[in-house]
PDB file of C-alpha atoms in Angstrom:
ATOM      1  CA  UNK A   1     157.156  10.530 158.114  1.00  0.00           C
ATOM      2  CA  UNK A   2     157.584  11.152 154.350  1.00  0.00           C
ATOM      3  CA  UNK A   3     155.252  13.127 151.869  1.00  0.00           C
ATOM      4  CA  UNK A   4     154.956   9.774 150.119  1.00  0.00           C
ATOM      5  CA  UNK A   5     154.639   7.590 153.335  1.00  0.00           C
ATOM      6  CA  UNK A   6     151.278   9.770 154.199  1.00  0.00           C
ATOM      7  CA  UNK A   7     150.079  10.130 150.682  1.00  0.00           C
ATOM      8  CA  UNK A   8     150.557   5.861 150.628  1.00  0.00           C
ATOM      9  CA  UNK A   9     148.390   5.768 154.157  1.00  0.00           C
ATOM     10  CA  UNK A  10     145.722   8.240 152.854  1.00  0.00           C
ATOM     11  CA  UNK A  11     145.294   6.038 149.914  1.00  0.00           C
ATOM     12  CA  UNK A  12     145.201   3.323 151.448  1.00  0.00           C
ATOM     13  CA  UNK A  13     142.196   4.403 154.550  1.00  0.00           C
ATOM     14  CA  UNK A  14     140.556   5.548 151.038  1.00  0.00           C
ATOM     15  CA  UNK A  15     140.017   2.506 149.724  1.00  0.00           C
ATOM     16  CA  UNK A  16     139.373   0.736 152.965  1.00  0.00           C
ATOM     17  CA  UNK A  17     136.490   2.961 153.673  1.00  0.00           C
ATOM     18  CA  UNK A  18     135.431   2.685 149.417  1.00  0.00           C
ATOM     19  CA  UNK A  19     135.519  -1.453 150.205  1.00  0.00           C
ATOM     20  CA  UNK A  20     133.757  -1.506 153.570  1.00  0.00           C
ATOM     21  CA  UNK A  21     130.793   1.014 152.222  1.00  0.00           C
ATOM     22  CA  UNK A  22     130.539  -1.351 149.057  1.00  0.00           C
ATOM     23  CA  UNK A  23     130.290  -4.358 151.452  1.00  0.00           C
ATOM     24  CA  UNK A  24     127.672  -1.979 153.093  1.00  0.00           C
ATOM     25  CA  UNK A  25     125.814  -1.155 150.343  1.00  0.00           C
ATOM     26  CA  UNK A  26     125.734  -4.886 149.018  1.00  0.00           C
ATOM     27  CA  UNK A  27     124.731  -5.864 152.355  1.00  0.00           C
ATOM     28  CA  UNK A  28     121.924  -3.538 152.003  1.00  0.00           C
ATOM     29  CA  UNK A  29     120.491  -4.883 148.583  1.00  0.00           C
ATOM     30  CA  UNK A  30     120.487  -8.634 149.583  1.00  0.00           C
ATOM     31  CA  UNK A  31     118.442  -8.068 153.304  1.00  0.00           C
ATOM     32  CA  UNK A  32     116.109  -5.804 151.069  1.00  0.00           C
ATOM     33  CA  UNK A  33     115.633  -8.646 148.107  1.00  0.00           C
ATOM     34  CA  UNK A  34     115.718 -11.353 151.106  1.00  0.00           C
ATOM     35  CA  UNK A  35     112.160  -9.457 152.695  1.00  0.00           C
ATOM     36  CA  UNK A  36     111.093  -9.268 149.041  1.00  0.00           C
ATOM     37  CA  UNK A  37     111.569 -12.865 148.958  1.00  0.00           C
ATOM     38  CA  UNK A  38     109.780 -13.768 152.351  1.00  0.00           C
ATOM     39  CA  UNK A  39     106.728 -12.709 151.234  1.00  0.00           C
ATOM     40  CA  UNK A  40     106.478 -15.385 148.299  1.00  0.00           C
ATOM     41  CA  UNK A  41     107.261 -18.070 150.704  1.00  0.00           C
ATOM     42  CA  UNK A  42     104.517 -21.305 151.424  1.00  0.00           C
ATOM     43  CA  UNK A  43     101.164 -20.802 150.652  1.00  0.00           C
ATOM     44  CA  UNK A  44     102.024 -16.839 149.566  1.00  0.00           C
ATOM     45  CA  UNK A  45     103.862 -17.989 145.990  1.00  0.00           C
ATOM     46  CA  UNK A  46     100.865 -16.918 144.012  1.00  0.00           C
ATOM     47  CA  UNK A  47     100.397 -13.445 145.719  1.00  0.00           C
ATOM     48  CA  UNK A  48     101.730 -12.017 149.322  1.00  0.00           C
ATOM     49  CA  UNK A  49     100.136 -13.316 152.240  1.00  0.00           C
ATOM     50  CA  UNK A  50     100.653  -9.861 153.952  1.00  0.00           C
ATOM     51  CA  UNK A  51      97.884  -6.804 153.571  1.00  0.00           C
ATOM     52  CA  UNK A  52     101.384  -4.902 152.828  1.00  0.00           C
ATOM     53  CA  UNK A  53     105.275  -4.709 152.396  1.00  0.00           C
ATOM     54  CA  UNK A  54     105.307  -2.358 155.184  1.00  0.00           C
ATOM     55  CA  UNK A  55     103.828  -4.741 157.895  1.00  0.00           C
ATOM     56  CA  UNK A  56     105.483  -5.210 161.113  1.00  0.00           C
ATOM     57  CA  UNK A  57     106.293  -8.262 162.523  1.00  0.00           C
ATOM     58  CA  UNK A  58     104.079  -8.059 165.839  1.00  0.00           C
ATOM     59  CA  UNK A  59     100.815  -7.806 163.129  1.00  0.00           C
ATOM     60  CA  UNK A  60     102.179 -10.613 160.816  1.00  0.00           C
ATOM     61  CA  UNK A  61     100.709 -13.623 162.656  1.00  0.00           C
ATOM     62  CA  UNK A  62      96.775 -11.635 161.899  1.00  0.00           C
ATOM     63  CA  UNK A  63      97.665 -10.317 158.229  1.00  0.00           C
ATOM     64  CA  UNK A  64      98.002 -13.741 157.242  1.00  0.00           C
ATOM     65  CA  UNK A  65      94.835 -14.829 157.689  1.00  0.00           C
ATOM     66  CA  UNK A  66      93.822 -12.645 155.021  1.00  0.00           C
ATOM     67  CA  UNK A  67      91.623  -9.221 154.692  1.00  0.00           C
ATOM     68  CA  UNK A  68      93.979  -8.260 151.938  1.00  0.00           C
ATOM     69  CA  UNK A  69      93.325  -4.775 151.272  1.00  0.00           C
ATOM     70  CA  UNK A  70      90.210  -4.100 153.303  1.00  0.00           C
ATOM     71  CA  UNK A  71      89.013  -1.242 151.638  1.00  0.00           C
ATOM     72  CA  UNK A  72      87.678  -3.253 148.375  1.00  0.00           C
ATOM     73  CA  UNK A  73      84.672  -4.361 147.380  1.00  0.00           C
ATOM     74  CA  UNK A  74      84.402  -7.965 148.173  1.00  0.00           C
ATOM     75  CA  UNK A  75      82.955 -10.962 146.631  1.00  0.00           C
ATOM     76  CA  UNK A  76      82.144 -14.394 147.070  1.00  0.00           C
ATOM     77  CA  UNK A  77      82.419 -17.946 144.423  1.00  0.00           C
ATOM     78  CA  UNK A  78      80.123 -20.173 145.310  1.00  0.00           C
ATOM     79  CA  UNK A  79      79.662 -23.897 143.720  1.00  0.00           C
ATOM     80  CA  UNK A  80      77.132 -24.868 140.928  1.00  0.00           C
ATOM     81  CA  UNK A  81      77.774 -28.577 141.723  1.00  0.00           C
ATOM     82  CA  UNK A  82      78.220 -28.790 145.743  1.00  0.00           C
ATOM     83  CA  UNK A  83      81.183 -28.602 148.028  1.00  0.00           C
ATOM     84  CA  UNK A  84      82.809 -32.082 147.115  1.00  0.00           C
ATOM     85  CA  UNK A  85      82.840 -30.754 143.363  1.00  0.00           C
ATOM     86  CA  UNK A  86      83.769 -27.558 144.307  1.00  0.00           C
ATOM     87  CA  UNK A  87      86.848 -28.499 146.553  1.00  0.00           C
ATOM     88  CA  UNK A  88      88.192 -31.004 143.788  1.00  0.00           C
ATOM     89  CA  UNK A  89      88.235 -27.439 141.636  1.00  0.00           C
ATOM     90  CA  UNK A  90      90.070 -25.632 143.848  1.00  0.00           C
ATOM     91  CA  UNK A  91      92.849 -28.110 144.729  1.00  0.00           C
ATOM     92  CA  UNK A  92      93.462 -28.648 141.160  1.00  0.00           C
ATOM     93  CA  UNK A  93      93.863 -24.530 141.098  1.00  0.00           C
ATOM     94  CA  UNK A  94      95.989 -24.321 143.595  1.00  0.00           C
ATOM     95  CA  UNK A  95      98.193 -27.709 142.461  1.00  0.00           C
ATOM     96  CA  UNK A  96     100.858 -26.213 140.955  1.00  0.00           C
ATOM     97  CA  UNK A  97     102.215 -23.672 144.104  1.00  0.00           C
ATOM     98  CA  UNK A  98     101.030 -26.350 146.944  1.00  0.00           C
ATOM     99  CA  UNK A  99     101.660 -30.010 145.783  1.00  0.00           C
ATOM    100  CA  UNK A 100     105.849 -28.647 146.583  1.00  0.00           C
ATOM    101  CA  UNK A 101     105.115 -27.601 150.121  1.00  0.00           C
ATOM    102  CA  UNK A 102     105.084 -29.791 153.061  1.00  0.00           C
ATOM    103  CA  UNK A 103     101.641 -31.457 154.109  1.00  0.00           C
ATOM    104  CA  UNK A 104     101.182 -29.160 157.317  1.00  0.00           C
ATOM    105  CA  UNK A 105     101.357 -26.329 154.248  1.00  0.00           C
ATOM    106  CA  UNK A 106      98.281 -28.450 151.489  1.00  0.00           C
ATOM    107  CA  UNK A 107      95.109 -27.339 150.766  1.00  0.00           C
ATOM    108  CA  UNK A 108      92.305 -27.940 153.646  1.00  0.00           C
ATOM    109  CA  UNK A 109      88.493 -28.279 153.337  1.00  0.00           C
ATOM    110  CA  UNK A 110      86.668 -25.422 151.303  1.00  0.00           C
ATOM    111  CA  UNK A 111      83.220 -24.570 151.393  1.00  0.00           C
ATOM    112  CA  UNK A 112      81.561 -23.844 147.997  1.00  0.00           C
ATOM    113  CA  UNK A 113      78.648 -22.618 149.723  1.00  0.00           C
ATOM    114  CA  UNK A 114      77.540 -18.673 150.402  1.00  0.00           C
ATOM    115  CA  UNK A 115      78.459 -16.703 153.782  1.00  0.00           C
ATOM    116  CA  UNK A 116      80.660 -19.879 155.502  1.00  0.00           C
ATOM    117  CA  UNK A 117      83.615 -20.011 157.595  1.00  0.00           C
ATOM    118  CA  UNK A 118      85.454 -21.482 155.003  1.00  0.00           C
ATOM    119  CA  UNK A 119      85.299 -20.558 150.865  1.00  0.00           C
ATOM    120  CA  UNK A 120      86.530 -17.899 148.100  1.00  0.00           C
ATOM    121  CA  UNK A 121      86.580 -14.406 148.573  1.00  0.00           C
ATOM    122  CA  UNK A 122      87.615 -11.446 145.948  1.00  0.00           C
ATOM    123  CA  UNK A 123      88.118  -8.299 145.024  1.00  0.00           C
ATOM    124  CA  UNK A 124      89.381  -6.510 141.680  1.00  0.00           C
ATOM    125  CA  UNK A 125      90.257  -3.132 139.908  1.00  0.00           C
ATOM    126  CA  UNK A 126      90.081  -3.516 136.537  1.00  0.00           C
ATOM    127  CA  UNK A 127      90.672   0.028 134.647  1.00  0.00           C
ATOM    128  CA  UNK A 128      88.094   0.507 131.446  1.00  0.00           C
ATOM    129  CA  UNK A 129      88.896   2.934 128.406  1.00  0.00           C
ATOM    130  CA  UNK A 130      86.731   2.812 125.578  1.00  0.00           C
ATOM    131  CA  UNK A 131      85.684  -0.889 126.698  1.00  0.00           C
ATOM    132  CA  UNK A 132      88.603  -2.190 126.638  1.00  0.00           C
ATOM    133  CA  UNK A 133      91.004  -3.113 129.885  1.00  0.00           C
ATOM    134  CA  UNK A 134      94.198  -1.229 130.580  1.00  0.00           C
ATOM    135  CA  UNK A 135      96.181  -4.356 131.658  1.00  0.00           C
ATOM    136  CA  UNK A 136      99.084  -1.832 133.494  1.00  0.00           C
ATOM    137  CA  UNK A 137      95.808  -0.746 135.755  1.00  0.00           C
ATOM    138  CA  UNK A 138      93.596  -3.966 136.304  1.00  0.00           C
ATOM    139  CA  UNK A 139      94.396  -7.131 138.771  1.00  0.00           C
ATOM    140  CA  UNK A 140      92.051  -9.934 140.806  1.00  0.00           C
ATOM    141  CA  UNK A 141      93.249 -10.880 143.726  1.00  0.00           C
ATOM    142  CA  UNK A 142      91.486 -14.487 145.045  1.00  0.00           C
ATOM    143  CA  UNK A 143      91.478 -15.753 148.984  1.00  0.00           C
ATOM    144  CA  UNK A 144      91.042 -19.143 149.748  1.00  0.00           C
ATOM    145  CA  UNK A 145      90.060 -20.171 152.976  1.00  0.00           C
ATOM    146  CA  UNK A 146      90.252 -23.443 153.878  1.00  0.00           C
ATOM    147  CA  UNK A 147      90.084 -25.449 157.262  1.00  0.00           C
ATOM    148  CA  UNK A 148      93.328 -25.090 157.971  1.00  0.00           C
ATOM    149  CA  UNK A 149      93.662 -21.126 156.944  1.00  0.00           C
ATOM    150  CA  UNK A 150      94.365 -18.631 160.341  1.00  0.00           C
ATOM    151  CA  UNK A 151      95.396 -22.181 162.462  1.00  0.00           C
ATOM    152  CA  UNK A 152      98.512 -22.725 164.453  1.00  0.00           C
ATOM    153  CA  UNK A 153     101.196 -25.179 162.325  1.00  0.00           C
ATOM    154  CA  UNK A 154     103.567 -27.237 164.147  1.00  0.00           C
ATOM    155  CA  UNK A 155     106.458 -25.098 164.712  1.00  0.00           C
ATOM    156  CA  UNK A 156     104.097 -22.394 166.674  1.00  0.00           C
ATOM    157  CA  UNK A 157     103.735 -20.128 163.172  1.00  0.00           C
ATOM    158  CA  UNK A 158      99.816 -19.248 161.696  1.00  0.00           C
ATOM    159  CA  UNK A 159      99.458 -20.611 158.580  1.00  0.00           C
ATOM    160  CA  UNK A 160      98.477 -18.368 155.756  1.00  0.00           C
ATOM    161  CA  UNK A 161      95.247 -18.122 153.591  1.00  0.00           C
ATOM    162  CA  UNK A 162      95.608 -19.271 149.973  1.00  0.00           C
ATOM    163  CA  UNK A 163      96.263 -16.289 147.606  1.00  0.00           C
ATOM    164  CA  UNK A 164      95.759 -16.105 143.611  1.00  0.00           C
ATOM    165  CA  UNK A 165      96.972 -12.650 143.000  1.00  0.00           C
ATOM    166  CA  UNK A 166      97.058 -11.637 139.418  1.00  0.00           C
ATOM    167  CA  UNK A 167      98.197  -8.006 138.109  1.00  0.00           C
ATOM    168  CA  UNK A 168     101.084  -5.590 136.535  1.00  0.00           C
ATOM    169  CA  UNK A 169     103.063  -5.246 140.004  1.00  0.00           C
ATOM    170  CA  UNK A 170     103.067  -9.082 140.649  1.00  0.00           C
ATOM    171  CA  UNK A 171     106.072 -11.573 139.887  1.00  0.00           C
ATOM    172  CA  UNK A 172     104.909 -13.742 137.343  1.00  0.00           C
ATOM    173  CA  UNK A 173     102.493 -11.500 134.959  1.00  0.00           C
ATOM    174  CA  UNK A 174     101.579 -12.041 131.785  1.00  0.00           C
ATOM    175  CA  UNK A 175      98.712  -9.660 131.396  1.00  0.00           C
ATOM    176  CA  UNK A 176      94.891  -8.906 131.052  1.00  0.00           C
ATOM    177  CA  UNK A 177      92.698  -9.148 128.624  1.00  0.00           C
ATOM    178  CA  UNK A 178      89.004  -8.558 127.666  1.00  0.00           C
ATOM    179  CA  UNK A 179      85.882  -5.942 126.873  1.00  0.00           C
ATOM    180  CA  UNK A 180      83.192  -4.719 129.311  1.00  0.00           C
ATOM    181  CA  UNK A 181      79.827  -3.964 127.624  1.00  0.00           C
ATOM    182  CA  UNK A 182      77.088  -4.649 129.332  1.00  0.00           C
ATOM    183  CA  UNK A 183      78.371  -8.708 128.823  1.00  0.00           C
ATOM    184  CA  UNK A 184      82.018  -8.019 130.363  1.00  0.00           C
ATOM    185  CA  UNK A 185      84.476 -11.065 130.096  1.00  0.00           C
ATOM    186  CA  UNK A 186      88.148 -10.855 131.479  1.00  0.00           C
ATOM    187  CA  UNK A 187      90.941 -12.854 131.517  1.00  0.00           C
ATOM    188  CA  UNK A 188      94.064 -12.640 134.271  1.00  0.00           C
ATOM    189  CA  UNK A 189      97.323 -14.302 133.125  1.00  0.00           C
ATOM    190  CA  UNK A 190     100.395 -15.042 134.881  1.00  0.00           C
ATOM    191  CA  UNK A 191     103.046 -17.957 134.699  1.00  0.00           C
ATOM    192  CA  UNK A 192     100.929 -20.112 136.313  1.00  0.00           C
ATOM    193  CA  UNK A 193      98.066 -19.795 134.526  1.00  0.00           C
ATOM    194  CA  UNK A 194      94.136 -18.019 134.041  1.00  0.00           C
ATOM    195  CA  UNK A 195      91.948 -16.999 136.184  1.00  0.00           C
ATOM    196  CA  UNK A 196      88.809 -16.283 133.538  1.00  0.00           C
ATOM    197  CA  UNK A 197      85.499 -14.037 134.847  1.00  0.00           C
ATOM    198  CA  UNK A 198      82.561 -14.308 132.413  1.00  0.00           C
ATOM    199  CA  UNK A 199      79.360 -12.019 132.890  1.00  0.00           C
ATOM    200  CA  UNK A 200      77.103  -9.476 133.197  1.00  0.00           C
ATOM    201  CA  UNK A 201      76.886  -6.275 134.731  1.00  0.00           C
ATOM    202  CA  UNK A 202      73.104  -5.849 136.261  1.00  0.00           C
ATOM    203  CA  UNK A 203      71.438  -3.668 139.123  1.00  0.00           C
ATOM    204  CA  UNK A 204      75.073  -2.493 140.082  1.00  0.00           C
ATOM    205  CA  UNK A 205      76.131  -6.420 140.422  1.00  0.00           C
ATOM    206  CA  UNK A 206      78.854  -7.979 138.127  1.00  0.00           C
ATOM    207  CA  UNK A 207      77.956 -11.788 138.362  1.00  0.00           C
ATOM    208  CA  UNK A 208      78.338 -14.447 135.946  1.00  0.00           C
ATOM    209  CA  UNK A 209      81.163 -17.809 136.169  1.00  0.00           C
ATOM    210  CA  UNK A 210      84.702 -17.729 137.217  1.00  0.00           C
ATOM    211  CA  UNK A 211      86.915 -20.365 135.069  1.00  0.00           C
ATOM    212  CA  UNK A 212      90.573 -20.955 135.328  1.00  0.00           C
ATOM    213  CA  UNK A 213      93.370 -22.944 133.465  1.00  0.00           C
ATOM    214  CA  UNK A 214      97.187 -24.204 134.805  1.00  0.00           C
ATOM    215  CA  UNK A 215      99.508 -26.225 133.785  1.00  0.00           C
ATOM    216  CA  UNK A 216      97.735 -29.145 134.955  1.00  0.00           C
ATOM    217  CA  UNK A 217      94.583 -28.824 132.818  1.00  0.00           C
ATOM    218  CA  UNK A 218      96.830 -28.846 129.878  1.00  0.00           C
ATOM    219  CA  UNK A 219      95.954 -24.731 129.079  1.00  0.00           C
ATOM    220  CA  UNK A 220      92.218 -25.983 129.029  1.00  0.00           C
ATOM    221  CA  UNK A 221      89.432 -23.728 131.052  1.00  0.00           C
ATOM    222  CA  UNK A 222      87.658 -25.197 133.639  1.00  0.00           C
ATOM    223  CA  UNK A 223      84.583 -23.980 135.835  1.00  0.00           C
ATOM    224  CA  UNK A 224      85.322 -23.151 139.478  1.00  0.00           C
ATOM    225  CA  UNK A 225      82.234 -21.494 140.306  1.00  0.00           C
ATOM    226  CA  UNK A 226      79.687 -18.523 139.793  1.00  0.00           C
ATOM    227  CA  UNK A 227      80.507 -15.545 141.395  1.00  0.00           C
ATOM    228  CA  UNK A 228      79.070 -11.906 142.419  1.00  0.00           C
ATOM    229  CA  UNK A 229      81.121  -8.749 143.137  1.00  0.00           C
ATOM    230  CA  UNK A 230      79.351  -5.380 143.413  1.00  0.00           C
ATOM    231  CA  UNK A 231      80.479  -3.517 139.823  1.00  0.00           C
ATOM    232  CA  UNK A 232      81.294  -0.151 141.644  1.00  0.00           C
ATOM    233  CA  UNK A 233      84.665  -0.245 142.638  1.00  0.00           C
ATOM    234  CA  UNK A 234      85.429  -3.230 140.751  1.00  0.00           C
ATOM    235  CA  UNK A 235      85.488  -1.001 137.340  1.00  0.00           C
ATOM    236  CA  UNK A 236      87.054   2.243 137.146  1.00  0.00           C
ATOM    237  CA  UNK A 237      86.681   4.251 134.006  1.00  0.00           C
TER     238      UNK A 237
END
């Protein structure tokens, strides 16, 4: 064989191993952006249905049902004007990510009433300097369970709570605003919409009214309920 025959073949298992570790790499990228993508699917387009990215698939089926992050401070928000009124709130909240999905995937019954099986859970971290809210450091993240949440679908698979997840590292976010001073009010913003908290901080309890806006209320606020949240843990300063 030639000196130019074997330089030719060197080249040439060069590029074939350059082309199949591209392939490789590219490969790579698009399972990695696919899993990204799986967690925004259904119910979860608002916020991941999962407690994390690193969750394996024998847990998946019990992380959807919710207990985000179980090392926050919870709260609850309740009605002012009874579950029918309450309900009618929260389906027009959650409108804009369900009304596309199929009907084993829409909104179920939702208690607006304290401590039931069904209802609105929360947590925050909302990051305070000088009064103000860092918006890279602050986020609410909203659960809705409704009659259907944690029950077998059709095809076998659990479906999901309801998420409204609202903060720097989510797709979608716009930012948050607001002051904390005694009276603290805070507003979350993402492409969707508002999720508004209005209060006061007393005897180590941040309570007050939660309001909200979408697309469908034409950018106007409405009241979804009151809500409670213990203020240590919620505020970081």
């Amino acid at each position: 064989m030639s000196p130019n025959m074997k330089l030719n073949m060197k080249s040439n298992m060069k590029k074939a191993f350059c082309l199949a570790l591209t392939v490789f790499v590219l490969v790579g990228c698009q399972q990695k952006k696919n899993k990204k993508q799986s967690l925004r699917q259904g119910r979860g387009l608002r916020g991941s249905t999962m407690v994390n990215n690193g969750a394996n698939s024998a847990s998946a089926s019990a992380l959807q049902c919710g207990s985000y992050n179980p090392g926050k401070a919870w709260g609850e928000i309740t009605s002012y004007q009874g579950d029918q009124q309450f309900y009618q709130e929260v389906q027009l909240l959650t409108n804009p990510v369900l009304r596309t999905l199929p009907f084993d995937d829409q909104l179920g019954m939702v208690s607006g009433q304290s401590g039931q099986y069904t209802g609105v859970r929360f947590w925050g971290s909302v990051r305070i300097a000088n009064g103000m809210v860092d918006p890279n450091a602050s986020e609410i993240r909203l659960e809705i369970y409704d009659d259907r949440a944690c029950q077998p679908k059709a095809d076998g698979t659990i479906r999901s709570v309801v998420p409204v997840h609202i903060g720097a590292n989510q797709p979608g976010f716009l930012g948050v605003e607001g002051y904390v001073a005694g009276q603290a009010k805070l507003t979350f913003l993402d492409n969707y919409g508002a999720i508004i908290l209005d209060g006061q901080i007393i005897n180590g309890y941040y309570s007050g009214t939660v309001s909200y806006t979408t697309t469908d209320t034409g950018g106007q606020a409405r009241i979804l309920g009151r809500f409670q949240i213990p203020a240590q843990g919620f505020f970081t300063y």
